[in-house]
C-alpha positions as a Python dict, from the first residue, in 0.01 Angstrom:
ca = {
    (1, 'X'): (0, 0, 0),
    (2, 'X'): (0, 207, -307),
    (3, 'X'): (212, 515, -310),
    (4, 'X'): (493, 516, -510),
    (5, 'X'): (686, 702, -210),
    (6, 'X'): (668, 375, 34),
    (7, 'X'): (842, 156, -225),
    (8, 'X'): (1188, 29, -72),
    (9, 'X'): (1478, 204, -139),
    (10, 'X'): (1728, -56, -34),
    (11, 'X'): (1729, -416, 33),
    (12, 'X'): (1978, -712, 39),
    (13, 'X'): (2236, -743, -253),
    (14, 'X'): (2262, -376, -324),
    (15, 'X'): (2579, -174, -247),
    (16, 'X'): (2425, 159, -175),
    (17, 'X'): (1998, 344, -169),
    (18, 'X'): (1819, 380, -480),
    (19, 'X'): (1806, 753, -418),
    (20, 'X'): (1570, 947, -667),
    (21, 'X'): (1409, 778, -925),
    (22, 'X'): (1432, 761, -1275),
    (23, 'X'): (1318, 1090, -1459),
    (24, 'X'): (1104, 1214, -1091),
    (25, 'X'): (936, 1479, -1268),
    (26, 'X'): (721, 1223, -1442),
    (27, 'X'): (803, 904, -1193),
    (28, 'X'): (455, 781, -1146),
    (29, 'X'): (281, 1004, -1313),
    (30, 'X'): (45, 807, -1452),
    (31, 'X'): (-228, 588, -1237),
    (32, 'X'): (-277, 233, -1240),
    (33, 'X'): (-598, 228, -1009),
    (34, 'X'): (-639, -155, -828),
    (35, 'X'): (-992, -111, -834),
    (36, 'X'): (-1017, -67, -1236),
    (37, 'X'): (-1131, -314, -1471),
    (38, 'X'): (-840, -521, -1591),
    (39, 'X'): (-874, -424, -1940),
    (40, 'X'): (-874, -47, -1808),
    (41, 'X'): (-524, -129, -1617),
    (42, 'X'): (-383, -275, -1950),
    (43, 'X'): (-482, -19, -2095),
    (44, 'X'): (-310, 205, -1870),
    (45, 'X'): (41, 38, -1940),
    (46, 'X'): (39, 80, -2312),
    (47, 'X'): (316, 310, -2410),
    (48, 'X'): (607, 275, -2325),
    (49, 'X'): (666, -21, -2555),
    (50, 'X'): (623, 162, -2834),
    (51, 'X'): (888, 440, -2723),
    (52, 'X'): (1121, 126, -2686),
    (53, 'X'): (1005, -11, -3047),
    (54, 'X'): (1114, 305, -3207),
    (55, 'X'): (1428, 240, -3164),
    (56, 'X'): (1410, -122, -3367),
    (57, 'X'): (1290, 119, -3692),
    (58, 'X'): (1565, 351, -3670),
    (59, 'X'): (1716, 568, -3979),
    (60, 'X'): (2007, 326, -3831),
    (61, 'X'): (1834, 17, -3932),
    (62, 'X'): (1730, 88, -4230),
    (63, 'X'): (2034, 45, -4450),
    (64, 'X'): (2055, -299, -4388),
    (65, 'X'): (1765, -396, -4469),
    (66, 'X'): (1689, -215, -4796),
    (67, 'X'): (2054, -384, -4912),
    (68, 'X'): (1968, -669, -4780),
    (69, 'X'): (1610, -715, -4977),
    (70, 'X'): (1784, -559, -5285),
    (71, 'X'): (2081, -796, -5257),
    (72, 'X'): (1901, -1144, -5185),
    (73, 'X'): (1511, -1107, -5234),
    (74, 'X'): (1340, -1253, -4968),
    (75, 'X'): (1552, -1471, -4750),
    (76, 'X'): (1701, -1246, -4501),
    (77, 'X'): (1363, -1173, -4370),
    (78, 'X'): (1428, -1499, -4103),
    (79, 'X'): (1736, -1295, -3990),
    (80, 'X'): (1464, -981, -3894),
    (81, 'X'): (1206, -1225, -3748),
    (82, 'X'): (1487, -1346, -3530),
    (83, 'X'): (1650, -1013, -3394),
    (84, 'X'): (1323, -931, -3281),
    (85, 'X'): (1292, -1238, -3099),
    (86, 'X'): (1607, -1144, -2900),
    (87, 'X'): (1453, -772, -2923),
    (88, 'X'): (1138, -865, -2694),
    (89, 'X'): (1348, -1120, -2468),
    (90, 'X'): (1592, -865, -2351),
    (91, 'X'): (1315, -528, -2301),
    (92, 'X'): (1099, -805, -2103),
    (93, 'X'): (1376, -818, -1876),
    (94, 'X'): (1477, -483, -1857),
    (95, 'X'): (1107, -439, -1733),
    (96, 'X'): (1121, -701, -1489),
    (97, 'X'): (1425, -517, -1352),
    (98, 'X'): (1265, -174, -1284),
    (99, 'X'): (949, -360, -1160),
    (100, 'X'): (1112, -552, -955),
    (101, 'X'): (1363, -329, -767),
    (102, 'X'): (1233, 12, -833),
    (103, 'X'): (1529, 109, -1064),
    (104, 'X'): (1624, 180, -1389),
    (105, 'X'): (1923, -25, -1522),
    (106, 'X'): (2157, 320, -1502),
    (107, 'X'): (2100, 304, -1132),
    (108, 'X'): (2104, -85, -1106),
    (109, 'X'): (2436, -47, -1202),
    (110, 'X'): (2556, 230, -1003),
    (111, 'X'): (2424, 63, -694),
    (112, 'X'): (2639, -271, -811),
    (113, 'X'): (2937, -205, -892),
    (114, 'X'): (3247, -22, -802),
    (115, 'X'): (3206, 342, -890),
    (116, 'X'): (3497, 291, -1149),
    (117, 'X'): (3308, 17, -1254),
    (118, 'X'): (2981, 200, -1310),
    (119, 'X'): (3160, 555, -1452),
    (120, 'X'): (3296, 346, -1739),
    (121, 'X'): (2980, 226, -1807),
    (122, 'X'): (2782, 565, -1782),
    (123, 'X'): (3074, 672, -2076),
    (124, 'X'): (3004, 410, -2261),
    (125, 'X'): (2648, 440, -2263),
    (126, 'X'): (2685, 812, -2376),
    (127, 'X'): (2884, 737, -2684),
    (128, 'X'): (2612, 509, -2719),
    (129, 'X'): (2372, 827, -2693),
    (130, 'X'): (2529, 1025, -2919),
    (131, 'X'): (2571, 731, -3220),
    (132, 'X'): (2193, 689, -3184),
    (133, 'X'): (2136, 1123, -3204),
    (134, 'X'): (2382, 1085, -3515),
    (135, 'X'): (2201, 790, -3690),
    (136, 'X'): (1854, 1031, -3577),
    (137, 'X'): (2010, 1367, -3755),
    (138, 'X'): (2140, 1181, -4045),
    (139, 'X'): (1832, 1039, -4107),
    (140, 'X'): (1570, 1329, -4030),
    (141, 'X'): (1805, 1542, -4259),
    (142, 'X'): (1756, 1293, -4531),
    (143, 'X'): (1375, 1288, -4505),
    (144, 'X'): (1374, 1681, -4514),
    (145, 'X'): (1564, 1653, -4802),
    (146, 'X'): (1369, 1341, -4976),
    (147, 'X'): (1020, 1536, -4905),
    (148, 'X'): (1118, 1940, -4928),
    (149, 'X'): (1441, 1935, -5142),
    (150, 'X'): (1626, 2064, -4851),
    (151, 'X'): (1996, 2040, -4876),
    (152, 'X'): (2177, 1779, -4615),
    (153, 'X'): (2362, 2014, -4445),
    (154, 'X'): (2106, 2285, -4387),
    (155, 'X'): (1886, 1993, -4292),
    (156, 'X'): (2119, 1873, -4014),
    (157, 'X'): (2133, 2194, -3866),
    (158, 'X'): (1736, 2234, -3863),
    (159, 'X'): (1703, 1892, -3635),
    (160, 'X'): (1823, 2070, -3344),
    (161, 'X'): (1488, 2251, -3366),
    (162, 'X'): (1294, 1913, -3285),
    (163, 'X'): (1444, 1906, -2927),
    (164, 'X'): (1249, 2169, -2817),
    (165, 'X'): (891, 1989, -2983),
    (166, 'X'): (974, 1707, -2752),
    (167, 'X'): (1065, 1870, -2431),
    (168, 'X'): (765, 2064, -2513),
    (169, 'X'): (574, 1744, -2474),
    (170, 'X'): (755, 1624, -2199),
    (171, 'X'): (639, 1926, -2002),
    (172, 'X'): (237, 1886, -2095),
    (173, 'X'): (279, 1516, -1960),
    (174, 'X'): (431, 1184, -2060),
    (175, 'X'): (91, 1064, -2216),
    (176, 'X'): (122, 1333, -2515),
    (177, 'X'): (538, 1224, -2577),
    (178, 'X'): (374, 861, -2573),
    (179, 'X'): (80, 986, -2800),
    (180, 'X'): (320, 1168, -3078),
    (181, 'X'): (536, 851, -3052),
    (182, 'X'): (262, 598, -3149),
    (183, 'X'): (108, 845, -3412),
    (184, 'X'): (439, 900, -3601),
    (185, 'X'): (488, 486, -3561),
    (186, 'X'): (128, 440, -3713),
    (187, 'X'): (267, 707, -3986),
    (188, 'X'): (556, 463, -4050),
    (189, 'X'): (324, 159, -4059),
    (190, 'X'): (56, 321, -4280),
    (191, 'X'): (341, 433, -4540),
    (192, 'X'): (500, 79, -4576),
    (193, 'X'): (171, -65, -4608),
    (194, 'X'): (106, 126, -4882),
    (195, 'X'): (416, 82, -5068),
    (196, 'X'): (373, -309, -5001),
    (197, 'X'): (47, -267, -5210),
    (198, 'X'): (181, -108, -5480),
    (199, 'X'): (487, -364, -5491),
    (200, 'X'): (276, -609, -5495),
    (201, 'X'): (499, -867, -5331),
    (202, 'X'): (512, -1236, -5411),
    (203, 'X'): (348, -1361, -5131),
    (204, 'X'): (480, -1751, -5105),
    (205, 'X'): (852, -1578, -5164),
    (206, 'X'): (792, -1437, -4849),
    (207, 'X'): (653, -1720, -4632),
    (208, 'X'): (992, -1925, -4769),
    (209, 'X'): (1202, -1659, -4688),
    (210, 'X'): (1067, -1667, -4252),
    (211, 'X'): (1212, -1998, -4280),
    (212, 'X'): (1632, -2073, -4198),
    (213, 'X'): (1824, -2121, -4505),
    (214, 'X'): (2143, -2281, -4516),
    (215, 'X'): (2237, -2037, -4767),
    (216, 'X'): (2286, -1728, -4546),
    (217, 'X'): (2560, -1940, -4344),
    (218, 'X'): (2677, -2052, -4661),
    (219, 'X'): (2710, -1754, -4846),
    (220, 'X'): (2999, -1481, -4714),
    (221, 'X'): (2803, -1176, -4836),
    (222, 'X'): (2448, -1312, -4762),
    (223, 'X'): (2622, -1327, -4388),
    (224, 'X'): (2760, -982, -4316),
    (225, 'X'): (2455, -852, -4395),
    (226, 'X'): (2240, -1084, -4194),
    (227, 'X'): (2507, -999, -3940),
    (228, 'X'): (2447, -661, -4009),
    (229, 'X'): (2061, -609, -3959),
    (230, 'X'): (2091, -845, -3650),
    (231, 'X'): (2375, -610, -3465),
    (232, 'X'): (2163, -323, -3596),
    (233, 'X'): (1881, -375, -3446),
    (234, 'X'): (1963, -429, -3022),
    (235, 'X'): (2052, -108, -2918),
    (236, 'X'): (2178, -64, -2588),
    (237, 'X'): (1993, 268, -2498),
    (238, 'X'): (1658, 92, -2540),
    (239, 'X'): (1767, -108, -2248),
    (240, 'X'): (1820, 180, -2040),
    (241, 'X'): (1479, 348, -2151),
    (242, 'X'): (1266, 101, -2107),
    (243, 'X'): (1375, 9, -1734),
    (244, 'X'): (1307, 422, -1701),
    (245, 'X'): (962, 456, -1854),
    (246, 'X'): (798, 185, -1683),
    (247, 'X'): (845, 361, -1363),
    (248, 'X'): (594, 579, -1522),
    (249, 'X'): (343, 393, -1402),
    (250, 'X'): (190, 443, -992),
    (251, 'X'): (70, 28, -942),
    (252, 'X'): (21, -156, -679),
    (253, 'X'): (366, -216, -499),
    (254, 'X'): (241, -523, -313),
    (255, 'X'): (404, -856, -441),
    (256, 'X'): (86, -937, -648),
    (257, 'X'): (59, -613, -810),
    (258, 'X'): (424, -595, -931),
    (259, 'X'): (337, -965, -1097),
    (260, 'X'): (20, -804, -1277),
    (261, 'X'): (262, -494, -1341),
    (262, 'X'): (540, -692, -1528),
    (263, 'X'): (245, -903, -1693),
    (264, 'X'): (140, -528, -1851),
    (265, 'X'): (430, -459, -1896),
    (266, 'X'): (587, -724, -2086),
    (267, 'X'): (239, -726, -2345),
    (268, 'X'): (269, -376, -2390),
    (269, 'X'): (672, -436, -2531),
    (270, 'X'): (598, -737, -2720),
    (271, 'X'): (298, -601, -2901),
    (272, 'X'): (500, -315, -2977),
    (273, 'X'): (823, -466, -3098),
    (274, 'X'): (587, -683, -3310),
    (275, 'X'): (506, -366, -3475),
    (276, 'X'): (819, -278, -3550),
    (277, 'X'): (904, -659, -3674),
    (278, 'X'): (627, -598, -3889),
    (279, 'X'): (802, -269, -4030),
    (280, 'X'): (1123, -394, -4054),
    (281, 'X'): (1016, -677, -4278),
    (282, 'X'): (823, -434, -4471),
    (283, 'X'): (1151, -250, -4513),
    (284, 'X'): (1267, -537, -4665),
    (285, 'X'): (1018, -709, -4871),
    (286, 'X'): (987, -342, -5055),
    (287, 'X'): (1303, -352, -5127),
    (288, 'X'): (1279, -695, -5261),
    (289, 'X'): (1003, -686, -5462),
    (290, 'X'): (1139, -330, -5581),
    (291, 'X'): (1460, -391, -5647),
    (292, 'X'): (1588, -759, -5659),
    (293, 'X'): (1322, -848, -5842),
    (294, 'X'): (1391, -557, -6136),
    (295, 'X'): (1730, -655, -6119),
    (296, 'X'): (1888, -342, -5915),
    (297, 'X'): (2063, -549, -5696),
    (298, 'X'): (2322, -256, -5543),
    (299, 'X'): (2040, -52, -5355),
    (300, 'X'): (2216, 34, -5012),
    (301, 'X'): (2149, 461, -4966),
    (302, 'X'): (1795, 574, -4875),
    (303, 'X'): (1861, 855, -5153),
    (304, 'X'): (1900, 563, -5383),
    (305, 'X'): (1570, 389, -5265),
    (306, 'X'): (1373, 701, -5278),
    (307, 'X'): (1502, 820, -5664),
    (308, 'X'): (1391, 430, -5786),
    (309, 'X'): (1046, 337, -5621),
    (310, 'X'): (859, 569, -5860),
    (311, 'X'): (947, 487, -6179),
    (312, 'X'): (937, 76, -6032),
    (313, 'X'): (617, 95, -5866),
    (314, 'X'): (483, 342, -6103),
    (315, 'X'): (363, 567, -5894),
    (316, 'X'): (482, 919, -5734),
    (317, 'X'): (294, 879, -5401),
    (318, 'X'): (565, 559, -5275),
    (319, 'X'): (885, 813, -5299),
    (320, 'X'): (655, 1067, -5101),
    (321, 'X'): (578, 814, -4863),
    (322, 'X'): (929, 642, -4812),
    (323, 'X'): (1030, 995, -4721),
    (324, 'X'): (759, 1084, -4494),
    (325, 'X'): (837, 717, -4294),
    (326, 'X'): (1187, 808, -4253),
    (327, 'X'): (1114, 1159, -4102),
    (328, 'X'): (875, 1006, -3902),
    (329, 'X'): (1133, 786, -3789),
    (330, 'X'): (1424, 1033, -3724),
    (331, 'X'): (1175, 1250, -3536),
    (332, 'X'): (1037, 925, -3341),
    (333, 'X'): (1369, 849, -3206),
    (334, 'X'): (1467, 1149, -3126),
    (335, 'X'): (1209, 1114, -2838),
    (336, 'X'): (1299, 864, -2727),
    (337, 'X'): (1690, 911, -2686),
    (338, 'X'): (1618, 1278, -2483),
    (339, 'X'): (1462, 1014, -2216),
    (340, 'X'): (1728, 752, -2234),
    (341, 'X'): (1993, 1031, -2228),
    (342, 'X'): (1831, 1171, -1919),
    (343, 'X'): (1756, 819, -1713),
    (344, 'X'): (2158, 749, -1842),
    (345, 'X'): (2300, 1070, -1667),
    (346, 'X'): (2079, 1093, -1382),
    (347, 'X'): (2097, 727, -1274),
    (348, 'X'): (2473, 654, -1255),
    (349, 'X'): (2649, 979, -1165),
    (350, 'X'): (2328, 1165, -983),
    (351, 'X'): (2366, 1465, -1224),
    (352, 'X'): (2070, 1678, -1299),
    (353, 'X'): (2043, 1903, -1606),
    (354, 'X'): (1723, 2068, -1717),
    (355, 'X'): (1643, 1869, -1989),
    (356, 'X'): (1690, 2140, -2249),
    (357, 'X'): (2030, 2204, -2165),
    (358, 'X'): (2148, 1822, -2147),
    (359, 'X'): (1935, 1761, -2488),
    (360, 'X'): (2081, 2059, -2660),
    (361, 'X'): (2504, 1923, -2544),
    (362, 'X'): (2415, 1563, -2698),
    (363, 'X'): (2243, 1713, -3012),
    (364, 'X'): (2534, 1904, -3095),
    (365, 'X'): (2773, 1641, -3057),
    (366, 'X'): (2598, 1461, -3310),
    (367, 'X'): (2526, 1768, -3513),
    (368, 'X'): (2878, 1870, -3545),
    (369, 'X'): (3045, 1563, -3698),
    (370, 'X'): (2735, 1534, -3943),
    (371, 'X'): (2752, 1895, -4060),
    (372, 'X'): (3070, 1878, -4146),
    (373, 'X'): (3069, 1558, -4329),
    (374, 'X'): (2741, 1665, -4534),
    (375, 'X'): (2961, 1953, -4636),
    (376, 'X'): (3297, 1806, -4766),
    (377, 'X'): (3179, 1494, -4860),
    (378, 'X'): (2805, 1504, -4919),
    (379, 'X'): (2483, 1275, -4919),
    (380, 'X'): (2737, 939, -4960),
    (381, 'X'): (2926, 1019, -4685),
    (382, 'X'): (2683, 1055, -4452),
    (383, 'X'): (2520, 728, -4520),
    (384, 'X'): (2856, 624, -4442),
    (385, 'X'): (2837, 770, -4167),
    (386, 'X'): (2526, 644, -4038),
    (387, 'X'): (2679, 282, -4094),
    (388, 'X'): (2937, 408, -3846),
    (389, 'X'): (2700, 499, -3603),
    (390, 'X'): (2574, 146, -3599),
    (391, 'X'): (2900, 3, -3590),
    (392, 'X'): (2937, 221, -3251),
    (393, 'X'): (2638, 128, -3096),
    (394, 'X'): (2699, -278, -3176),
    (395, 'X'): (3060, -195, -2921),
    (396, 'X'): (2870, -40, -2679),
    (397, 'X'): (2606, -336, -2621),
    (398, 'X'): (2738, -614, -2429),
    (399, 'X'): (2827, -348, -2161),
    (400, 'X'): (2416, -306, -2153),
    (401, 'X'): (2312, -626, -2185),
    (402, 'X'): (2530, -864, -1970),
    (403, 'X'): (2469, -611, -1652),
    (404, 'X'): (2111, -641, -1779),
    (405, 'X'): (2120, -1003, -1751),
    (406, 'X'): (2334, -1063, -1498),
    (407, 'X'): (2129, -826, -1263),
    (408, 'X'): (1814, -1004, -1341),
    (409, 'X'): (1919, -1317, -1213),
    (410, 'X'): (2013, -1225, -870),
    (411, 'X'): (1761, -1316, -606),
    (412, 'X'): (1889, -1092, -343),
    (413, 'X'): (1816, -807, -591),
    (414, 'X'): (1463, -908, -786),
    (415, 'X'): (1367, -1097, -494),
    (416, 'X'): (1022, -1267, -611),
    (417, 'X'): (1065, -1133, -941),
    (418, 'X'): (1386, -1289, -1020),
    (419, 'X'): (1423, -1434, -1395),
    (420, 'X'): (1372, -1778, -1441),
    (421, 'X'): (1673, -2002, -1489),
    (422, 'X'): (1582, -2091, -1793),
    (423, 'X'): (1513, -1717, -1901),
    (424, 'X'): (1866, -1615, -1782),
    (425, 'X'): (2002, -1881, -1993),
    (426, 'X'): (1826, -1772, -2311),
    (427, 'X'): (1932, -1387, -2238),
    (428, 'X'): (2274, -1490, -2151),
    (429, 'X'): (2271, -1688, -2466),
    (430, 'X'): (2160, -1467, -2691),
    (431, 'X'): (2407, -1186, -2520),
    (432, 'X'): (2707, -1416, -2633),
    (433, 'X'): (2577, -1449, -3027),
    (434, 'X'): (2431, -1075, -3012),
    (435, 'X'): (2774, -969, -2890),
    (436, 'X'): (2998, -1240, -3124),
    (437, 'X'): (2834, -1094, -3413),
    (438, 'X'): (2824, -707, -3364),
    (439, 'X'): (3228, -791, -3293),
    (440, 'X'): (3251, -957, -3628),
    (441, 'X'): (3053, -674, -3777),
    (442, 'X'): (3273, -407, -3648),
    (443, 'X'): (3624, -589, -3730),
    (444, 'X'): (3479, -619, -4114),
    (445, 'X'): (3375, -275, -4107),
    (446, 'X'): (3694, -161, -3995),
    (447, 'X'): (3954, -433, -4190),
    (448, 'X'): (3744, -574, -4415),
}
């Protein structure tokens, strides 16, 4: 039995049908034939980890880490190596979810709780939403600005165009959103790679700095912002999206093919997220081998980075490029929060919008409060802004990722696919410091 149409619906544990799937429009859209090689049906799942990865190399993200490297050289970099850790623990089970029980965490939800339960949840999750679209038109409005000279504010009101590029490519098919996703990520990687050349990084600094130091615990400062780029870097609509796009894929429903599924599945997120580990320390070892190292220690705005890494690296082509990665960035995740906004409003209320329409209402909301910050308070207030977002999105996550969790562990829901023990205890572990810490964050951010 192959057809998506005879997976269950309903089984044990569950208080109410499945109902339509995540985004049905594209809901097994794309074949995973039984009969093809097994390197053809790995193949076949490579994607939608990298739409998930986008969102771990965020305009959002990027803050942190360029004040971080400025700030203390090298040794935060075993704070990025570890978020991603947690990074590719959590999407593998947000995977497992959806491939287990034919939903996406939205509907999971819904079909768990109490429906006041489960609306509270669906509002947090679109504040969520609209912190990521703010963090996305912040920082595409700084790249148009870094690469054409375009003013913020005009530039935040031109990122509403880039809605209708991806529903565009929505409509041709969900291979060609995948395909612009992974060539603007490859944009990203090829521009940091660069820059890392012309840096020329000390190489042993950075080995030292994957290793724990007893400094960052030490060290009040050092901490907030290792605090900072971990809580920056889970996001709960990546959650959401993942356990939508997967569905994507038209496998083998049979008990061995949704094992050989979440086996695809779970490569295809960790080779990605690796990706963006490897950006994010780029971010970071850039900026240290830019900045700390020439003693400009108080680099935290990307206006700041991109005005200094010519006359450092002594050369005009890494400004160009630091630009160019951040639009690719802003425009990346863009992408990928139209699909997590749509599996987020579909899933727990039912509602159906045409996607333009539903795209256009979150865009705005995020357009608005930028515009009018660009205007009365300029470029430094919207990087304080875009902290802000962050700070939003760090509230909003333990109401993704203990349902996440706690979900995954139920037998009577996963059935064969149910996490391990042991995995549930790592998740739920990792929940409690991801969560302790984006608290801490927020409290400094808003008494400290």
């Amino acid at each position: 039995m192959t057809e998506t149409a005879a997976r269950p619906t309903q089984s044990p544990g569950w208080r109410s049908e499945r109902g339509e799937p995540a985004l049905s429009e594209i809901h097994g859209s794309i074949e995973v034939r039984s009969s093809r090689p097994f390197w053809r049906r790995a193949l076949a799942f490579l994607g939608p980890g990298y739409l998930v990865a986008v969102g771990y190399m965020d305009p959002g993200n990027w803050a942190t880490s360029l004040s971080g490297g400025a700030r203390y050289g090298y040794t935060l970099l075993v704070v990025v190596l570890l978020s991603s850790v947690m990074a590719m623990f959590l999407q593998s089970l947000a995977a497992r979810l959806a491939i287990a029980t034919d939903r996406d965490l939205a509907r999971a939800c819904r079909d768990s709780y109490p429906r006041w339960v489960s609306h509270s949840l669906w509002v947090l999750a679109e504040i969520a939403i609209i912190a990521t679209d703010l963090a996305e038109v912040i920082g595409t409005a700084i790249g148009l600005k870094l690469i054409f000279g375009m003013p913020i504010e005009i530039g935040v009101v031109v990122t509403a165009s880039d809605v209708f590029l991806v529903l565009l490519l929505q409509r041709l098919g969900f291979r060609w959103v995948e395909a612009f996703v992974i060539t603007l990520t490859a944009v990203i990687g090829a521009s940091f790679a660069i820059q890392l050349w012309l840096a020329e990084p000390d190489v042993g600094a950075v080995a030292r700095g994957l290793l724990p130091s007893a400094q960052i615990v030490a060290d009040p400062q050092m901490l907030y912002i290792a605090i900072g780029i971990l809580g920056a870097t889970v996001m709960p609509h990546n959650l959401y999206l993942h356990s939508g796009i997967v569905q994507t894929r038209k496998y083998d429903s049979s008990p061995k093919g949704r094992r050989e599924a979440l086996s695809f599945a779970t490569i295809d997120s960790t080779l990605a997220l690796f990706f963006a580990l490897l950006v994010n320390a780029a971010i970071l070892i850039l900026s240290a081998a830019a900045f700390h190292t020439s003693g400009n220690f108080g680099i935290a705005e990307l206006g700041d980075a991109h005005a200094l890494l010519a006359p450092l690296l002594g050369s005009t082509v890494a400004p160009l490029l630091f630009g160019i990665a951040l639009l690719c960035s802003g425009l990346n995740s863009t992408a990928t929060a139209t699909l997590a906004g749509q599996i987020v409003m579909e899933g727990f209320v039912r509602m159906r919008l045409k996607p333009w329409i539903r795209r256009l209402a979150t865009r705005a909301l995020a357009i608005v409060p930028a515009a009018f910050v660009a205007i009365w308070y300029g470029e430094r207030g919207t990087g304080e802004l875009l902290i802000l977002s962050q700070v939003v999105l760090s509230l909003q996550l333990p109401f993704a990722v203990f349902p996440l969790v706690l979900i995954t562990a139920n037998r009577r829901k996963m059935g064969e696919l149910v996490a391990p023990r042991w995995l549930t205890m790592v998740a739920l572990a990792m929940a409690f410091l991801i969560t302790v810490l984006n608290l801490k964050l927020a409290s400094d951010f808003l008494f400290g």
